[in-house]
PDB file of C-alpha atoms in Angstrom:
ATOM      1  CA  GLN O   1     -64.917  87.723 105.602  1.00 95.00           C
ATOM      2  CA  VAL O   2     -64.350  84.957 108.109  1.00 97.00           C
ATOM      3  CA  GLN O   3     -63.714  81.550 106.632  1.00 98.00           C
ATOM      4  CA  LEU O   4     -62.773  78.210 108.199  1.00 98.00           C
ATOM      5  CA  VAL O   5     -61.721  75.348 105.955  1.00 98.00           C
ATOM      6  CA  GLU O   6     -61.222  71.851 107.365  1.00 98.00           C
ATOM      7  CA  SER O   7     -59.201  69.114 105.688  1.00 98.00           C
ATOM      8  CA  GLY O   8     -57.588  65.802 106.551  1.00 98.00           C
ATOM      9  CA  GLY O   9     -60.552  63.538 107.094  1.00 98.00           C
ATOM     10  CA  GLY O  10     -60.798  60.072 105.588  1.00 98.00           C
ATOM     11  CA  LEU O  11     -61.199  56.380 106.199  1.00 98.00           C
ATOM     12  CA  VAL O  12     -58.940  54.746 108.756  1.00 98.00           C
ATOM     13  CA  GLN O  13     -58.891  51.461 110.601  1.00 98.00           C
ATOM     14  CA  ALA O  14     -59.457  51.287 114.332  1.00 98.00           C
ATOM     15  CA  GLY O  15     -56.233  52.091 116.143  1.00 98.00           C
ATOM     16  CA  GLY O  16     -55.044  54.352 113.342  1.00 98.00           C
ATOM     17  CA  SER O  17     -54.350  58.064 113.255  1.00 98.00           C
ATOM     18  CA  LEU O  18     -55.455  61.118 111.327  1.00 98.00           C
ATOM     19  CA  ARG O  19     -54.496  64.778 111.500  1.00 98.00           C
ATOM     20  CA  LEU O  20     -57.174  67.323 110.757  1.00 98.00           C
ATOM     21  CA  SER O  21     -56.407  70.886 109.746  1.00 98.00           C
ATOM     22  CA  CYS O  22     -58.486  74.030 110.089  1.00 98.00           C
ATOM     23  CA  ALA O  23     -57.270  76.947 107.978  1.00 98.00           C
ATOM     24  CA  ALA O  24     -58.699  80.252 109.162  1.00 98.00           C
ATOM     25  CA  SER O  25     -58.960  83.513 107.243  1.00 97.00           C
ATOM     26  CA  GLY O  26     -60.585  86.862 107.813  1.00 97.00           C
ATOM     27  CA  PHE O  27     -59.292  87.155 111.377  1.00 96.00           C
ATOM     28  CA  THR O  28     -56.055  86.712 113.259  1.00 95.00           C
ATOM     29  CA  LEU O  29     -55.734  83.512 115.228  1.00 95.00           C
ATOM     30  CA  ASP O  30     -53.648  85.290 117.888  1.00 94.00           C
ATOM     31  CA  ASP O  31     -56.755  87.178 119.043  1.00 95.00           C
ATOM     32  CA  TYR O  32     -59.305  84.361 119.275  1.00 97.00           C
ATOM     33  CA  SER O  33     -59.837  80.673 119.997  1.00 97.00           C
ATOM     34  CA  ILE O  34     -60.734  77.746 117.771  1.00 98.00           C
ATOM     35  CA  ALA O  35     -62.898  74.769 118.578  1.00 98.00           C
ATOM     36  CA  TRP O  36     -63.158  71.301 117.102  1.00 98.00           C
ATOM     37  CA  PHE O  37     -66.612  69.759 117.269  1.00 98.00           C
ATOM     38  CA  ARG O  38     -67.974  66.583 115.734  1.00 98.00           C
ATOM     39  CA  GLN O  39     -71.363  65.283 114.743  1.00 97.00           C
ATOM     40  CA  ALA O  40     -72.137  61.596 114.277  1.00 97.00           C
ATOM     41  CA  PRO O  41     -75.184  60.471 112.257  1.00 93.00           C
ATOM     42  CA  GLY O  42     -78.336  61.031 114.267  1.00 95.00           C
ATOM     43  CA  GLU O  43     -76.464  62.740 117.072  1.00 96.00           C
ATOM     44  CA  GLU O  44     -76.073  66.303 118.243  1.00 95.00           C
ATOM     45  CA  ARG O  45     -72.909  68.212 117.487  1.00 96.00           C
ATOM     46  CA  GLU O  46     -70.515  67.891 120.404  1.00 96.00           C
ATOM     47  CA  ALA O  47     -67.288  69.577 121.412  1.00 97.00           C
ATOM     48  CA  VAL O  48     -64.007  67.712 121.117  1.00 98.00           C
ATOM     49  CA  SER O  49     -61.290  70.208 121.933  1.00 98.00           C
ATOM     50  CA  CYS O  50     -60.552  73.945 122.010  1.00 98.00           C
ATOM     51  CA  ILE O  51     -57.407  76.035 121.887  1.00 98.00           C
ATOM     52  CA  SER O  52     -56.526  79.604 122.685  1.00 97.00           C
ATOM     53  CA  GLY O  53     -54.904  81.399 119.774  1.00 94.00           C
ATOM     54  CA  SER O  54     -52.956  83.672 122.093  1.00 95.00           C
ATOM     55  CA  ASN O  55     -51.477  81.478 124.819  1.00 93.00           C
ATOM     56  CA  GLY O  56     -52.046  77.990 123.436  1.00 94.00           C
ATOM     57  CA  GLY O  57     -54.215  76.929 126.350  1.00 96.00           C
ATOM     58  CA  THR O  58     -56.129  73.780 125.549  1.00 98.00           C
ATOM     59  CA  TYR O  59     -59.280  72.020 126.630  1.00 97.00           C
ATOM     60  CA  TYR O  60     -60.384  68.469 125.860  1.00 98.00           C
ATOM     61  CA  VAL O  61     -63.581  66.598 126.503  1.00 96.00           C
ATOM     62  CA  ASP O  62     -63.126  63.314 128.350  1.00 96.00           C
ATOM     63  CA  SER O  63     -63.435  61.137 125.228  1.00 95.00           C
ATOM     64  CA  ALA O  64     -60.521  63.008 123.614  1.00 96.00           C
ATOM     65  CA  LYS O  65     -58.109  63.138 126.513  1.00 97.00           C
ATOM     66  CA  GLY O  66     -54.999  61.052 125.995  1.00 97.00           C
ATOM     67  CA  ARG O  67     -55.805  60.312 122.356  1.00 98.00           C
ATOM     68  CA  PHE O  68     -56.286  63.678 120.640  1.00 98.00           C
ATOM     69  CA  THR O  69     -53.922  66.673 120.565  1.00 98.00           C
ATOM     70  CA  ILE O  70     -54.939  70.120 119.458  1.00 98.00           C
ATOM     71  CA  SER O  71     -52.266  72.555 118.306  1.00 98.00           C
ATOM     72  CA  ARG O  72     -51.890  75.770 116.354  1.00 97.00           C
ATOM     73  CA  ASP O  73     -49.563  77.444 113.916  1.00 97.00           C
ATOM     74  CA  ASN O  74     -50.291  81.143 114.167  1.00 96.00           C
ATOM     75  CA  ALA O  75     -47.966  81.954 111.267  1.00 97.00           C
ATOM     76  CA  LYS O  76     -50.254  79.858 109.069  1.00 97.00           C
ATOM     77  CA  ASN O  77     -53.428  80.852 110.886  1.00 97.00           C
ATOM     78  CA  THR O  78     -54.130  77.135 111.160  1.00 98.00           C
ATOM     79  CA  VAL O  79     -55.233  74.811 113.945  1.00 98.00           C
ATOM     80  CA  TYR O  80     -54.656  71.047 113.931  1.00 98.00           C
ATOM     81  CA  LEU O  81     -56.274  68.087 115.607  1.00 98.00           C
ATOM     82  CA  GLN O  82     -54.019  65.044 115.821  1.00 98.00           C
ATOM     83  CA  MET O  83     -56.179  62.002 116.491  1.00 98.00           C
ATOM     84  CA  ASN O  84     -54.511  58.766 117.579  1.00 98.00           C
ATOM     85  CA  SER O  85     -55.876  55.384 118.672  1.00 98.00           C
ATOM     86  CA  LEU O  86     -59.048  56.051 116.740  1.00 98.00           C
ATOM     87  CA  LYS O  87     -62.154  54.043 117.564  1.00 97.00           C
ATOM     88  CA  PRO O  88     -65.273  53.322 115.480  1.00 97.00           C
ATOM     89  CA  GLU O  89     -67.231  55.594 117.804  1.00 96.00           C
ATOM     90  CA  ASP O  90     -65.037  58.503 116.654  1.00 98.00           C
ATOM     91  CA  THR O  91     -66.723  58.293 113.259  1.00 98.00           C
ATOM     92  CA  ALA O  92     -68.344  61.672 112.576  1.00 98.00           C
ATOM     93  CA  VAL O  93     -68.137  64.873 110.583  1.00 98.00           C
ATOM     94  CA  TYR O  94     -65.560  67.058 112.277  1.00 98.00           C
ATOM     95  CA  TYR O  95     -66.067  70.791 112.258  1.00 98.00           C
ATOM     96  CA  CYS O  96     -63.866  73.645 113.352  1.00 98.00           C
ATOM     97  CA  GLY O  97     -65.577  76.744 114.659  1.00 97.00           C
ATOM     98  CA  THR O  98     -64.975  80.068 116.318  1.00 97.00           C
ATOM     99  CA  ASP O  99     -66.874  82.900 117.892  1.00 97.00           C
ATOM    100  CA  LEU O 100     -65.351  86.377 117.605  1.00 96.00           C
ATOM    101  CA  ARG O 101     -67.491  87.598 120.523  1.00 95.00           C
ATOM    102  CA  LEU O 102     -65.228  85.626 122.854  1.00 95.00           C
ATOM    103  CA  THR O 103     -61.662  86.519 123.708  1.00 92.00           C
ATOM    104  CA  SER O 104     -58.729  84.222 123.090  1.00 94.00           C
ATOM    105  CA  LEU O 105     -58.701  83.354 126.777  1.00 93.00           C
ATOM    106  CA  GLN O 106     -62.287  82.090 126.716  1.00 95.00           C
ATOM    107  CA  TYR O 107     -61.389  78.866 124.927  1.00 96.00           C
ATOM    108  CA  ARG O 108     -63.112  76.723 127.551  1.00 95.00           C
ATOM    109  CA  ASP O 109     -66.300  78.706 127.054  1.00 94.00           C
ATOM    110  CA  LEU O 110     -65.992  78.159 123.313  1.00 95.00           C
ATOM    111  CA  CYS O 111     -66.178  74.417 123.879  1.00 95.00           C
ATOM    112  CA  ASN O 112     -69.341  74.875 125.933  1.00 93.00           C
ATOM    113  CA  TYR O 113     -71.141  76.913 123.288  1.00 89.00           C
ATOM    114  CA  LYS O 114     -73.498  75.026 120.973  1.00 79.00           C
ATOM    115  CA  TYR O 115     -74.074  77.857 118.534  1.00 88.00           C
ATOM    116  CA  LEU O 116     -70.747  79.309 117.465  1.00 95.00           C
ATOM    117  CA  GLU O 117     -70.685  82.308 115.216  1.00 96.00           C
ATOM    118  CA  PHE O 118     -68.684  80.706 112.428  1.00 97.00           C
ATOM    119  CA  TRP O 119     -68.254  77.104 111.254  1.00 98.00           C
ATOM    120  CA  GLY O 120     -66.313  75.343 108.569  1.00 98.00           C
ATOM    121  CA  GLN O 121     -67.945  72.958 106.111  1.00 98.00           C
ATOM    122  CA  GLY O 122     -66.738  69.868 107.973  1.00 98.00           C
ATOM    123  CA  THR O 123     -64.557  66.909 107.131  1.00 98.00           C
ATOM    124  CA  LEU O 124     -65.709  63.289 107.409  1.00 98.00           C
ATOM    125  CA  VAL O 125     -63.772  60.862 109.567  1.00 98.00           C
ATOM    126  CA  THR O 126     -64.727  57.208 109.252  1.00 98.00           C
ATOM    127  CA  VAL O 127     -63.127  54.628 111.527  1.00 98.00           C
ATOM    128  CA  SER O 128     -63.654  51.009 110.531  1.00 97.00           C
ATOM    129  CA  SER O 129     -63.557  48.167 113.021  1.00 94.00           C
TER     130      SER O 129
END
């Protein structure tokens, strides 16, 4: 049974940092990719970053480049999203997701999918100005 559990969200002032975690179970991270998406109130869910579980290849959307870093710990089957220099517009529910129909090398494609096979429950990030 595939499960994704996010943690690490919270309230932070603009300019601050948070590290989100996505603990995966029911599959081996080495064989697949993980995506971080976010959804702000009244907005569509959008991709933030993706990582290959096999070779560590990464992809970032423009708004995340230079501020966010995605990483993985395969021994813990966990993916992280380090978010620095946070802005009020980063306020959203952050979700990790995966799609086992894609290979671990298709991490860019994962970030372009809207309807991933599996999602976590989300963790709320609120950035105050």
